JSON list of C-alpha atoms in Angstrom, two decimals:
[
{"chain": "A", "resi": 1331, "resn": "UNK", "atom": "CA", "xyz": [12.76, 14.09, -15.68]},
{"chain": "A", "resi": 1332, "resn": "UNK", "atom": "CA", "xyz": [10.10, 13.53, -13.29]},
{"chain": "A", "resi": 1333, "resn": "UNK", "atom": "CA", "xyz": [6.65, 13.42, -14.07]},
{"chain": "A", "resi": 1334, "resn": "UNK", "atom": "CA", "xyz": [5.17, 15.06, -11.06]},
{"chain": "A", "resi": 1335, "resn": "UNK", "atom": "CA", "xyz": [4.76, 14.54, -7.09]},
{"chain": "A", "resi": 1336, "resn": "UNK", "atom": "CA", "xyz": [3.45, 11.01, -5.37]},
{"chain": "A", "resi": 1337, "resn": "UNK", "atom": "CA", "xyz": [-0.07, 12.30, -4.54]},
{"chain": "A", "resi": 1338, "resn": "UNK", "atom": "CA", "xyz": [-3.21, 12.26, -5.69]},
{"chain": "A", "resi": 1339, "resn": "UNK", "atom": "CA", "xyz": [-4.30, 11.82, -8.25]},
{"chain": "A", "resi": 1340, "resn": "UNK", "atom": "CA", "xyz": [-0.86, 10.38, -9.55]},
{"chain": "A", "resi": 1341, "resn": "UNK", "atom": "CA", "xyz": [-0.44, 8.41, -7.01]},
{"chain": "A", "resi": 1342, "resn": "UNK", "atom": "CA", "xyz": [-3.76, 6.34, -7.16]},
{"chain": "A", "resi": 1343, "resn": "UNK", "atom": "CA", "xyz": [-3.31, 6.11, -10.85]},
{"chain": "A", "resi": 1344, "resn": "UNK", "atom": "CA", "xyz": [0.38, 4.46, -10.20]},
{"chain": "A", "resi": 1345, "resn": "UNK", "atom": "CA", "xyz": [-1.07, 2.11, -7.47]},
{"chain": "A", "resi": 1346, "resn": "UNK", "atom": "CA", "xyz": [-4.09, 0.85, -9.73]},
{"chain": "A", "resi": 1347, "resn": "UNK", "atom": "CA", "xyz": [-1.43, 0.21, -12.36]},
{"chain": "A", "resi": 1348, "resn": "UNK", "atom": "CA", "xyz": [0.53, -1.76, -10.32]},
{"chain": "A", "resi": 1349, "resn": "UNK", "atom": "CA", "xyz": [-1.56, -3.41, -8.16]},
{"chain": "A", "resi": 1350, "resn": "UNK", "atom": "CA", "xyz": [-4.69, -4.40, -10.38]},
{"chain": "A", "resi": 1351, "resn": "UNK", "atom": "CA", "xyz": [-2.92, -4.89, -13.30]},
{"chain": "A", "resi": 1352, "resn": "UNK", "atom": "CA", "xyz": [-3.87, -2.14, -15.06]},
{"chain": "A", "resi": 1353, "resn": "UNK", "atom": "CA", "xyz": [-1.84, -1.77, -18.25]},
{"chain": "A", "resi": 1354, "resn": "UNK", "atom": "CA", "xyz": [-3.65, 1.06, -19.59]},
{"chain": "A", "resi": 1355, "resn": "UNK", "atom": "CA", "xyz": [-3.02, 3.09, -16.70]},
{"chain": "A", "resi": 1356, "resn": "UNK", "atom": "CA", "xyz": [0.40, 2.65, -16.84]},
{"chain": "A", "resi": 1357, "resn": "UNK", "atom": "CA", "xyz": [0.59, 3.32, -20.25]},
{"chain": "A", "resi": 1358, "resn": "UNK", "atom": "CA", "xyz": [-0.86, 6.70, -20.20]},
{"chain": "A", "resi": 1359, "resn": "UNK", "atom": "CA", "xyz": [1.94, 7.44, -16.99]},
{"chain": "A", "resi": 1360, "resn": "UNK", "atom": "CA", "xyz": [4.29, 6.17, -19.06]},
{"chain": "A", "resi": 1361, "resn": "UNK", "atom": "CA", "xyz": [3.21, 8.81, -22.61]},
{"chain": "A", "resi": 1362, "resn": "UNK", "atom": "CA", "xyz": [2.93, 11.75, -19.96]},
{"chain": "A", "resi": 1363, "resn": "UNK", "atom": "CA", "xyz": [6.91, 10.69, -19.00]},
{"chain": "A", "resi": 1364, "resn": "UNK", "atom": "CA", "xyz": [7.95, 9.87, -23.03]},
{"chain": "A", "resi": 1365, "resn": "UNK", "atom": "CA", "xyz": [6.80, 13.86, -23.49]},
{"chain": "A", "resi": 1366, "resn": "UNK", "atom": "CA", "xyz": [8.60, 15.22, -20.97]},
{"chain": "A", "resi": 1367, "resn": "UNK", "atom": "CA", "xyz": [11.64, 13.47, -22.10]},
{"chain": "A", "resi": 1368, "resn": "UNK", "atom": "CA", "xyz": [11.69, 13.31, -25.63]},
{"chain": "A", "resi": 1369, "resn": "UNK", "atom": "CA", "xyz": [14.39, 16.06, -27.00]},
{"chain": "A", "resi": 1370, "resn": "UNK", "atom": "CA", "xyz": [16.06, 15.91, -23.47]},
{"chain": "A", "resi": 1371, "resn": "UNK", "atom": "CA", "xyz": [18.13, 12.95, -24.20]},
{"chain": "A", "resi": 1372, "resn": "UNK", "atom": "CA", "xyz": [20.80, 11.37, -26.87]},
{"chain": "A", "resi": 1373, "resn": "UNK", "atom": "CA", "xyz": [18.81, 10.00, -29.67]},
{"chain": "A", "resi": 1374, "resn": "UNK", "atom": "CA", "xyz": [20.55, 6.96, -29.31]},
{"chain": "A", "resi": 1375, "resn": "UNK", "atom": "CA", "xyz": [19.51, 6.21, -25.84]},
{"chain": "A", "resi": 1376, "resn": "UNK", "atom": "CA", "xyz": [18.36, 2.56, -24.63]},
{"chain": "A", "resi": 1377, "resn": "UNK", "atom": "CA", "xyz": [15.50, 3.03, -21.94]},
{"chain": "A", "resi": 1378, "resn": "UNK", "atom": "CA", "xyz": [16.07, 0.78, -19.31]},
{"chain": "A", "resi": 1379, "resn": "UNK", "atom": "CA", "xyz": [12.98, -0.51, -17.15]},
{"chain": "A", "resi": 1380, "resn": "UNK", "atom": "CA", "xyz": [14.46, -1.11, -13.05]},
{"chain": "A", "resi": 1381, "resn": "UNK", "atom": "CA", "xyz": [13.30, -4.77, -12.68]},
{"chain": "A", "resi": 1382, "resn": "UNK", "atom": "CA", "xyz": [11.01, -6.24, -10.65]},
{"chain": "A", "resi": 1383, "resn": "UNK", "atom": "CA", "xyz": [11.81, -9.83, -9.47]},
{"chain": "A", "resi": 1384, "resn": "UNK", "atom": "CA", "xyz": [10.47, -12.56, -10.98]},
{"chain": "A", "resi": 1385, "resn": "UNK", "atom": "CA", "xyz": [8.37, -14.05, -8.06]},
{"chain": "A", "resi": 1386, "resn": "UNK", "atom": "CA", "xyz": [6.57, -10.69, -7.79]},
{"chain": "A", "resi": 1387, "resn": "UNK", "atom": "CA", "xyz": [6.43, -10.06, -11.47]},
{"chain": "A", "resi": 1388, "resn": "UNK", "atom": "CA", "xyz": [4.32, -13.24, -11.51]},
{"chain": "A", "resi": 1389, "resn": "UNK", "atom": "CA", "xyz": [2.35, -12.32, -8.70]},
{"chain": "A", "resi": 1390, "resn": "UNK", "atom": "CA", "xyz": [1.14, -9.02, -9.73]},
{"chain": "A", "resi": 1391, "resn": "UNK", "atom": "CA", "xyz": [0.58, -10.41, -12.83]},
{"chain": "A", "resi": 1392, "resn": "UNK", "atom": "CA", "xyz": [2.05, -7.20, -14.33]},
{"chain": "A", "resi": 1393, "resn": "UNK", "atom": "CA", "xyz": [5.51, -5.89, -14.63]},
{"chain": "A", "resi": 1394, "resn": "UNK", "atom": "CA", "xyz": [4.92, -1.97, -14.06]},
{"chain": "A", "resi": 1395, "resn": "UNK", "atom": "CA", "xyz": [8.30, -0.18, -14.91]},
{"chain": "A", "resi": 1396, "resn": "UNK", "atom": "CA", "xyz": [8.42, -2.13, -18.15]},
{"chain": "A", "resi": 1397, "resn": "UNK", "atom": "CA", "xyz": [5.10, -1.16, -19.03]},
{"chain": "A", "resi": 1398, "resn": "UNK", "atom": "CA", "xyz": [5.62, 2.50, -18.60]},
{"chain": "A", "resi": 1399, "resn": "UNK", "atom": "CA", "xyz": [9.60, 2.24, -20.12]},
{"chain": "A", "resi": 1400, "resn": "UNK", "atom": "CA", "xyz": [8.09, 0.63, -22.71]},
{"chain": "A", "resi": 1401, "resn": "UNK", "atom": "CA", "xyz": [5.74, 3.59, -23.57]},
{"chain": "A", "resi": 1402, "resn": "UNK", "atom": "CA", "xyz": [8.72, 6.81, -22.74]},
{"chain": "A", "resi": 1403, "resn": "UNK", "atom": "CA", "xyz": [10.81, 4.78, -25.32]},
{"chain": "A", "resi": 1404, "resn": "UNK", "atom": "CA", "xyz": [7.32, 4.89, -27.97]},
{"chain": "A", "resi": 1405, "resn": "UNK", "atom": "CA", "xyz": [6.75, 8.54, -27.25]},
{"chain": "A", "resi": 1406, "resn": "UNK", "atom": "CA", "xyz": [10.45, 9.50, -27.21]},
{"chain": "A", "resi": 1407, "resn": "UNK", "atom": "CA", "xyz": [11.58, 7.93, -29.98]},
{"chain": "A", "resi": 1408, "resn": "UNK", "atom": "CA", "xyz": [13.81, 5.59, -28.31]},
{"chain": "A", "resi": 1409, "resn": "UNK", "atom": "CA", "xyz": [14.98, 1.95, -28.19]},
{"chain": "A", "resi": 1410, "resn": "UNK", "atom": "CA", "xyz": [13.53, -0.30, -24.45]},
{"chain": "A", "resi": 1411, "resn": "UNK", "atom": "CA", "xyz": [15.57, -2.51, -23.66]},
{"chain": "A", "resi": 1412, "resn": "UNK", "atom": "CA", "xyz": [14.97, -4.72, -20.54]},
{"chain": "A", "resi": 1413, "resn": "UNK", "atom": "CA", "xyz": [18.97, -5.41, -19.44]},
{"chain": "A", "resi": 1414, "resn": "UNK", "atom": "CA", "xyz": [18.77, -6.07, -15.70]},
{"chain": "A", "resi": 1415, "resn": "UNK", "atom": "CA", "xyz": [17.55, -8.29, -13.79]},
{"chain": "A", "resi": 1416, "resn": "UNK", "atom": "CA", "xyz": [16.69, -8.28, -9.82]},
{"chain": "A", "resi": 1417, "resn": "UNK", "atom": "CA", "xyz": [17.31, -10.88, -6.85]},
{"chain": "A", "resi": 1418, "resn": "UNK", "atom": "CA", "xyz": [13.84, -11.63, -4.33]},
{"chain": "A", "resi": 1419, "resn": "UNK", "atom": "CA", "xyz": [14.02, -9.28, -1.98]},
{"chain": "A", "resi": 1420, "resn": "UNK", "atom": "CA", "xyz": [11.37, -8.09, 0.52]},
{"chain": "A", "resi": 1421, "resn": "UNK", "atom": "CA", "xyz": [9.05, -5.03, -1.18]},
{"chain": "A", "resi": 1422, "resn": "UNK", "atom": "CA", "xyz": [10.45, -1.97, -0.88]},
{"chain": "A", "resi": 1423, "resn": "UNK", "atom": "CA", "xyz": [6.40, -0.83, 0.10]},
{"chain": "A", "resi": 1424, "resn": "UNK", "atom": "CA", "xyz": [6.98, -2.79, 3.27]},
{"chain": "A", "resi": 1425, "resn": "UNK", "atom": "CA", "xyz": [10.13, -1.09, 3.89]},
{"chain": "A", "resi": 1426, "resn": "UNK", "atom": "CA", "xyz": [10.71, 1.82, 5.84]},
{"chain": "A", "resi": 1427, "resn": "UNK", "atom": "CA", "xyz": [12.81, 4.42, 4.79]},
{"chain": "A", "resi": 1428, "resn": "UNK", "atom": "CA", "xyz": [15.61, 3.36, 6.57]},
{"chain": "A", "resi": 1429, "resn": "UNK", "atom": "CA", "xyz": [15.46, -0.19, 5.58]},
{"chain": "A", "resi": 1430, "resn": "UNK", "atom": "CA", "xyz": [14.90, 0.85, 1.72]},
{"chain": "A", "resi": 1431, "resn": "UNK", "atom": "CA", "xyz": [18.58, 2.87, 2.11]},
{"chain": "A", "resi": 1432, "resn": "UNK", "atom": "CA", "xyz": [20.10, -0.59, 3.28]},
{"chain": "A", "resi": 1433, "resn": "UNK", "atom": "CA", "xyz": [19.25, -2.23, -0.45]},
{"chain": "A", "resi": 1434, "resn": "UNK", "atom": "CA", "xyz": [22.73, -4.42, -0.98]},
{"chain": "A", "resi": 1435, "resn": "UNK", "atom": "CA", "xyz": [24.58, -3.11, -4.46]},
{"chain": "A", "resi": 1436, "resn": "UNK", "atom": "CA", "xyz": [24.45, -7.15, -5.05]},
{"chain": "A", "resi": 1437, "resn": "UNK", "atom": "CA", "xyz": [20.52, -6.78, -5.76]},
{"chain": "A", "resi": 1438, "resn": "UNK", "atom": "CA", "xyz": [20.93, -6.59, -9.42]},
{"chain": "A", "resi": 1439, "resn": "UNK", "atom": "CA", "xyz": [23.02, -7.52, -12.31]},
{"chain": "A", "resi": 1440, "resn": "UNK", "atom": "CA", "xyz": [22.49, -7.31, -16.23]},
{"chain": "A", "resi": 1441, "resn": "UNK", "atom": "CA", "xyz": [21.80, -9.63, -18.57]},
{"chain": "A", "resi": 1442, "resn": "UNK", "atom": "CA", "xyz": [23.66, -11.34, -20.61]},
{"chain": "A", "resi": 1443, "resn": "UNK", "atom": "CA", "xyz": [23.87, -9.89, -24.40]},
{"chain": "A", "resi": 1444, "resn": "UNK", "atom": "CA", "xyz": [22.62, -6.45, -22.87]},
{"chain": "A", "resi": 1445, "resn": "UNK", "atom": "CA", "xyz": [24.45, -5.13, -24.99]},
{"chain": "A", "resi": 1446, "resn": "UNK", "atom": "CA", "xyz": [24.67, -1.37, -23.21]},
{"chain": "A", "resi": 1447, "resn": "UNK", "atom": "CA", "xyz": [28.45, -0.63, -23.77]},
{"chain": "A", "resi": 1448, "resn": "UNK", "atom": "CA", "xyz": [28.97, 2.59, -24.79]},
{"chain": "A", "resi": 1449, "resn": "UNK", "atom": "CA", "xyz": [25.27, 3.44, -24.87]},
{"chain": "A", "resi": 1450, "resn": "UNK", "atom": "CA", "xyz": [23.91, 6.47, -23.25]},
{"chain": "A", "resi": 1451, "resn": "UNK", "atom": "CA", "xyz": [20.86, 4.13, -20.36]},
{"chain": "A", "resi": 1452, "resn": "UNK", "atom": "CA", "xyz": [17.69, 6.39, -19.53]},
{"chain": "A", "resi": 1453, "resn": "UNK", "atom": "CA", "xyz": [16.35, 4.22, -16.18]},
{"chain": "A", "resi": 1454, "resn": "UNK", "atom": "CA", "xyz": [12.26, 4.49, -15.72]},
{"chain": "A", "resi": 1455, "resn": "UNK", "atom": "CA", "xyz": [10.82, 3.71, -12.17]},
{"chain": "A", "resi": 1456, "resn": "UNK", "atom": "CA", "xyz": [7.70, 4.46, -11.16]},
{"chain": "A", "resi": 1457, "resn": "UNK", "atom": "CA", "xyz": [8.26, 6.05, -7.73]},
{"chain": "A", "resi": 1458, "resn": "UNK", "atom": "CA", "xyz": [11.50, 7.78, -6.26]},
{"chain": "A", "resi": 1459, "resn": "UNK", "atom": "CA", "xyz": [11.53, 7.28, -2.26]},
{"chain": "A", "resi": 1460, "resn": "UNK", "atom": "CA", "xyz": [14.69, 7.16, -0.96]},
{"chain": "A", "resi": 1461, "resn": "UNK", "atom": "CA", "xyz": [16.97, 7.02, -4.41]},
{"chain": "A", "resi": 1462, "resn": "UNK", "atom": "CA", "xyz": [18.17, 3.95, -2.95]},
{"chain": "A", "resi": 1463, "resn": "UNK", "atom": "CA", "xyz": [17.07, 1.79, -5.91]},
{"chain": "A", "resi": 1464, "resn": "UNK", "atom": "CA", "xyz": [17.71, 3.94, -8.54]},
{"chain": "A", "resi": 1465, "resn": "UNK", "atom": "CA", "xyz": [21.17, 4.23, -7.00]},
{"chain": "A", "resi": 1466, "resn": "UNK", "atom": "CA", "xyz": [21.62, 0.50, -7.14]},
{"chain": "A", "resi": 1467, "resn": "UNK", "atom": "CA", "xyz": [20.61, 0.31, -11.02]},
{"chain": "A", "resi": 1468, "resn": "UNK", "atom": "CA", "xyz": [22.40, 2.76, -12.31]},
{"chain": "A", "resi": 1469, "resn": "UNK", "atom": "CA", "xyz": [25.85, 1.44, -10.40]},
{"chain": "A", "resi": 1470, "resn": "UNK", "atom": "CA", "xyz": [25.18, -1.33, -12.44]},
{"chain": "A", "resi": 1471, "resn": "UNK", "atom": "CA", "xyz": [24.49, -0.46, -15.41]},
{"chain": "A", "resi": 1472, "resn": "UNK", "atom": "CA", "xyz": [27.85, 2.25, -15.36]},
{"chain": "A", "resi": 1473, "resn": "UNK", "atom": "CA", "xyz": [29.76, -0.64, -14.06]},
{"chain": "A", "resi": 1474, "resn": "UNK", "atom": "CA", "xyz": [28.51, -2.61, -17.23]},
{"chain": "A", "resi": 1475, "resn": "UNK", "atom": "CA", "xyz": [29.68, -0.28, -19.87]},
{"chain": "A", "resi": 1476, "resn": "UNK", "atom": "CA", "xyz": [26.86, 2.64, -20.52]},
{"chain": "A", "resi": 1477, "resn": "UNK", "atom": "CA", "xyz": [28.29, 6.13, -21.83]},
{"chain": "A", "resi": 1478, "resn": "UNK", "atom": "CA", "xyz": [26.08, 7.60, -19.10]},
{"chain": "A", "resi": 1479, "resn": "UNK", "atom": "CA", "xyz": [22.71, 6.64, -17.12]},
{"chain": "A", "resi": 1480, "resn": "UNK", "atom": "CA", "xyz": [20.12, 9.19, -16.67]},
{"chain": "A", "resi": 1481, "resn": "UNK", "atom": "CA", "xyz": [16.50, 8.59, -14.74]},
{"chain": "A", "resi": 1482, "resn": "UNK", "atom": "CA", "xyz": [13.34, 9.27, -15.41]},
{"chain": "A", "resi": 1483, "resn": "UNK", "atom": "CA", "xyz": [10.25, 8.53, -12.54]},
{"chain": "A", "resi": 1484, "resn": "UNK", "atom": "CA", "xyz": [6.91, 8.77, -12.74]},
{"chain": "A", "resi": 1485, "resn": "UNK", "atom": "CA", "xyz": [6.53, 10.15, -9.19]},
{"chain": "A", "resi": 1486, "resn": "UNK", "atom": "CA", "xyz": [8.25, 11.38, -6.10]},
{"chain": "A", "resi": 1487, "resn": "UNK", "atom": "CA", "xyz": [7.68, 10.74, -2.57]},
{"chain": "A", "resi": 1488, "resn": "UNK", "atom": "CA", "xyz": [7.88, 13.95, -0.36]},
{"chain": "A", "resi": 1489, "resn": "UNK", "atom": "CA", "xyz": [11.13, 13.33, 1.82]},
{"chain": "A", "resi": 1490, "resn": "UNK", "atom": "CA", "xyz": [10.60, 13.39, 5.25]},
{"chain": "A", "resi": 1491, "resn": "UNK", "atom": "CA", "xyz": [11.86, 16.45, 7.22]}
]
């Protein structure tokens, strides 16, 4: 499911959230994306935040997909479950589109004690750009064990024609 296009007034709201560390904000992005998927998957789904890495997670001061996985799984009815975990890499917002397709599968890896095998993984990003990402996580989470990986985003980017 996706919540809606990256525009105003979505878009602000996602970049306040992330950028001044506004947990509320995310929250309420992250109730508007638990409706739209509760009753669309398995109820015994594990919601899955795409990390952010550390460095910038401490930077920020905020970690924004968890935030908003955290809520989907609330509304939904669902187990969170934070099972991966993501290299330093430069910020995809300073990427261009181009650069953001060259993401190396190596990015990511899961936890230890996960604990996803056989579990159907619902991944929750905040913005879909290029897919690259996304297409990263769930790799790795399939290659881990889950029954199946589904994604849910707050937002996506118009593709360039």
């Amino acid at each position: 499911p996706i919540f809606g296009g990256y525009e105003p007034p979505l878009s602000d709201c996602i970049l306040q959230g992330k950028y001044a560390a506004w947990p509320e904000m995310l929250e309420l992005i992250g109730c508007m994306l638990g409706t739209k998927v509760k009753g669309c998957v398995p109820p015994s789904t594990l919601v899955v935040p795409v990390p952010m890495p550390r460095f910038r997670k401490l930077f920020r001061r905020i970690d924004h997909a968890a935030v908003i996985a955290k809520e989907v799984a609330k509304v939904a009815g669902l187990r969170s479950r934070k099972c991966l975990i993501r290299k330093e890499s430069t910020p995809q917002a300073a990427m261009t589109a181009s650069g953001r397709r060259a993401l190396k599968c190596n990015t990511m890896r899961v936890r230890h004690l996960a604990r996803i095998r056989g579990y159907p993984v619902l991944l929750i990003d905040d913005v879909l750009t290029t897919g690259r990402t996304l297409e990263v996580a769930c790799d790795t989470i399939r290659k881990a064990g889950a029954s199946c990986v589904m994604v849910a985003v707050a937002g996506v980017t118009a593709l360039p024609r």
